[in-house]
Coordinates of C-alpha atoms in Angstrom, one line a residue:
M1 CA 19.8 154.3 114.8
K2 CA 22.3 151.9 113.0
L3 CA 25.4 153.2 111.4
R4 CA 25.9 151.8 108.0
F5 CA 29.4 151.4 106.9
P6 CA 29.6 152.6 103.2
S7 CA 30.1 149.7 100.8
F8 CA 32.8 151.7 99.0
W9 CA 35.0 152.0 102.1
L10 CA 34.4 148.4 103.0
K11 CA 35.5 147.3 99.6
L12 CA 38.5 149.6 99.8
V13 CA 39.6 148.2 103.2
L14 CA 39.1 144.7 102.0
A15 CA 41.2 145.4 98.9
N16 CA 44.0 146.9 101.0
I17 CA 44.0 143.9 103.2
C18 CA 44.2 141.6 100.1
V19 CA 47.0 143.7 98.7
A20 CA 48.9 143.7 101.9
A21 CA 48.4 139.9 102.4
L22 CA 49.4 139.2 98.9
S23 CA 52.5 141.4 99.3
V24 CA 53.5 139.6 102.4
A25 CA 53.0 136.2 100.8
M26 CA 54.9 137.2 97.7
L27 CA 57.8 138.6 99.8
G28 CA 57.9 135.4 101.8
W29 CA 57.9 133.3 98.7
L30 CA 60.6 135.3 97.1
S31 CA 62.7 135.0 100.4
Y32 CA 62.2 131.3 100.4
V33 CA 63.2 131.0 96.7
K34 CA 66.3 133.1 97.4
S35 CA 67.3 131.3 100.5
L36 CA 66.8 128.0 98.7
S37 CA 69.0 129.2 95.7
M38 CA 71.7 130.4 98.2
A39 CA 71.6 127.1 100.0
E40 CA 72.0 125.1 96.7
E41 CA 74.7 127.4 95.6
Q42 CA 76.6 127.0 98.8
A43 CA 76.2 123.2 98.7
R44 CA 77.5 123.2 95.1
S45 CA 80.4 125.4 96.1
S46 CA 81.2 123.2 99.2
N47 CA 81.0 120.0 97.1
G48 CA 83.2 121.6 94.4
Q49 CA 85.8 122.5 97.0
V50 CA 85.8 119.0 98.6
L51 CA 86.2 117.4 95.2
Q52 CA 88.9 119.7 94.2
Q53 CA 90.8 119.1 97.5
Y54 CA 90.3 115.3 97.2
Q55 CA 91.5 115.3 93.5
M56 CA 94.6 117.4 94.5
R57 CA 95.3 115.0 97.3
A58 CA 94.9 111.9 95.1
E59 CA 97.1 113.4 92.4
S60 CA 99.8 114.4 95.0
M61 CA 99.9 110.8 96.3
L62 CA 100.2 109.3 92.8
R63 CA 103.0 111.8 91.9
S64 CA 104.7 110.7 95.2
V65 CA 104.6 107.0 94.0
E66 CA 106.1 108.1 90.7
R67 CA 108.9 110.0 92.4
Q68 CA 109.8 107.2 94.6
V69 CA 109.8 104.7 91.7
F70 CA 112.0 107.0 89.6
Q71 CA 114.5 107.4 92.4
L72 CA 114.7 103.7 93.1
A73 CA 114.8 102.8 89.3
Q74 CA 117.8 105.1 88.9
S75 CA 119.7 103.9 91.9
Q76 CA 123.0 102.3 91.3
R77 CA 121.9 99.1 93.1
V78 CA 119.0 98.6 90.8
L79 CA 120.8 99.5 87.7
L80 CA 123.5 96.9 88.5
A81 CA 120.9 94.3 89.4
V82 CA 119.0 94.4 86.1
R83 CA 122.2 94.1 84.1
D84 CA 123.2 91.0 86.0
S85 CA 121.9 87.4 86.1
L86 CA 121.1 87.1 89.7
S87 CA 120.7 83.7 91.5
H88 CA 120.1 82.5 95.0
K89 CA 123.8 82.8 95.7
D90 CA 123.4 86.6 95.6
F91 CA 121.2 86.5 98.8
A92 CA 122.9 89.5 100.4
F93 CA 122.4 91.7 97.4
I94 CA 118.9 90.4 96.9
R95 CA 118.1 91.2 100.5
E96 CA 119.1 94.8 99.9
L97 CA 116.8 95.0 96.9
E98 CA 113.9 93.5 98.8
Q99 CA 114.3 96.3 101.5
D100 CA 114.3 98.9 98.7
L101 CA 111.0 97.5 97.4
N102 CA 109.5 97.3 100.9
R103 CA 109.9 101.1 101.2
L104 CA 107.6 101.5 98.2
Q105 CA 104.9 99.7 100.2
T106 CA 105.1 102.0 103.2
I107 CA 103.7 105.1 101.5
D108 CA 100.2 106.3 102.1
L109 CA 98.6 104.4 99.3
P110 CA 97.3 100.8 99.2
V111 CA 100.3 99.4 97.4
R112 CA 99.7 95.6 97.3
N113 CA 103.1 94.6 95.8
A114 CA 106.3 96.2 94.4
V115 CA 108.1 94.0 91.8
L116 CA 111.6 94.3 90.3
L117 CA 112.3 92.3 87.2
G118 CA 115.6 91.5 85.4
L119 CA 114.4 91.0 81.9
N120 CA 117.6 89.6 80.7
G121 CA 118.2 87.1 83.5
N122 CA 114.5 86.1 83.9
W123 CA 114.4 86.9 87.6
M124 CA 112.0 88.9 89.7
I125 CA 111.8 90.1 93.3
D126 CA 108.5 90.9 94.9
N127 CA 106.9 90.7 98.4
T128 CA 107.2 86.9 98.3
G129 CA 111.0 87.0 97.6
F130 CA 113.3 86.1 94.9
N131 CA 112.0 84.0 92.0
L132 CA 113.9 82.6 89.0
H133 CA 112.1 81.7 85.8
S134 CA 108.7 81.8 87.4
E135 CA 105.3 81.9 85.7
S136 CA 104.7 85.4 87.3
F137 CA 107.7 86.7 85.5
D138 CA 106.0 86.3 82.1
T139 CA 102.9 88.1 83.4
Y140 CA 104.8 91.1 84.8
S141 CA 107.2 91.3 81.8
R142 CA 104.3 91.9 79.5
L143 CA 103.6 95.1 81.4
K144 CA 106.6 96.8 79.7
G145 CA 104.4 97.4 76.6
L146 CA 101.7 99.2 78.6
E147 CA 101.4 102.8 79.6
P148 CA 103.1 103.7 82.9
W149 CA 99.7 103.9 84.7
S150 CA 97.4 101.1 83.5
L151 CA 94.5 99.0 84.6
T152 CA 94.9 95.3 84.1
R153 CA 94.0 91.9 85.5
I154 CA 96.2 90.2 87.9
D155 CA 96.2 86.7 89.6
V156 CA 95.7 87.0 93.5
P157 CA 96.9 83.9 95.5
G158 CA 93.9 82.2 97.0
D159 CA 91.5 84.3 95.0
S160 CA 90.1 84.9 91.5
P161 CA 91.9 87.4 89.2
R162 CA 91.3 91.0 90.2
D163 CA 91.5 94.3 88.5
A164 CA 94.6 96.3 89.5
I165 CA 96.1 99.6 88.9
V166 CA 99.8 99.2 87.9
F167 CA 102.6 101.7 87.5
A168 CA 105.3 100.0 85.3
Y169 CA 108.6 101.8 84.8
P170 CA 111.3 100.5 82.4
I171 CA 115.0 100.4 83.5
P172 CA 116.8 102.3 82.3
D173 CA 114.2 104.5 80.6
S174 CA 116.6 105.7 78.0
F175 CA 116.9 102.5 76.1
S176 CA 114.5 101.3 73.5
E177 CA 114.5 97.8 74.9
P178 CA 114.7 97.9 78.7
E179 CA 116.8 95.6 80.8
G180 CA 114.5 95.7 83.8
L181 CA 111.1 96.7 85.0
L182 CA 109.9 98.2 88.2
V183 CA 106.2 97.6 88.9
V184 CA 104.0 99.0 91.7
E185 CA 100.5 97.5 91.8
M186 CA 97.4 98.4 93.7
L187 CA 94.1 96.5 93.7
A188 CA 91.3 98.6 92.1
D189 CA 89.0 97.7 95.1
D190 CA 91.6 98.8 97.6
F191 CA 92.3 102.0 95.8
N192 CA 88.6 102.8 95.5
R193 CA 88.3 102.3 99.4
W194 CA 91.3 104.6 99.8
M195 CA 89.6 107.2 97.7
S196 CA 86.5 106.9 99.7
D197 CA 88.3 107.3 102.9
A198 CA 90.2 110.2 101.6
A199 CA 87.0 111.9 100.5
K200 CA 85.5 111.5 103.9
S201 CA 88.6 112.9 105.5
V202 CA 88.5 115.9 103.3
R203 CA 84.8 116.5 103.9
S204 CA 85.3 116.2 107.7
R205 CA 88.1 118.8 107.6
F206 CA 86.1 121.1 105.4
S207 CA 82.9 120.8 107.5
T208 CA 85.0 121.6 110.7
R209 CA 86.5 124.6 108.9
S210 CA 83.1 125.8 107.8
C211 CA 81.6 125.5 111.2
S212 CA 84.5 127.4 112.7
R213 CA 84.0 130.2 110.2
L214 CA 80.3 130.4 111.0
S215 CA 80.8 130.5 114.7
D216 CA 83.4 133.3 114.3
P217 CA 81.6 136.5 113.3
Q218 CA 84.9 138.3 112.5
E219 CA 85.8 135.9 109.6

């Protein structure tokens, strides 16, 4: 004699199986969506922290440039220089000014050139040395009408004109018509590369710190 399984109970078992399978599938899908959302939120948070740290580092370095320019522009040697009509006979004094300008190029930024102009004497000192009544003097002297930080085109020896970021500080800054000008210039391409390297450095430190936290259950 064959036992016949009541169709009602069979349908009930199948319904329970379907409900359980659907519940498991729904729970799995919700877990996946939640995990994906958490991963995206963590990625956004990490990127935000990296960008914030990078921005703070860049701003800190630019402020460092400004501080050093201010200090040099207000030094007694520079103030005396811009009020004088220097010539090649003042080589000892010019050498000291060149050393002062070279220090601006040792900071942790891609400073291409640091230039000091005596606007009344039509002289300038940069990384090529002392120049009197040069064509470059007219180019740099026009920067006194720009904002302290500006993007402009400059002539690069042996190359075509390039975009440059310049910081031009009038000397002394209390006069309506300055007697001198202190200029720091960075090629835009060099600065962009520096920014990229800085961002990679920040990301590397952040990733190392994050991995360290994950490996330490007490944090």
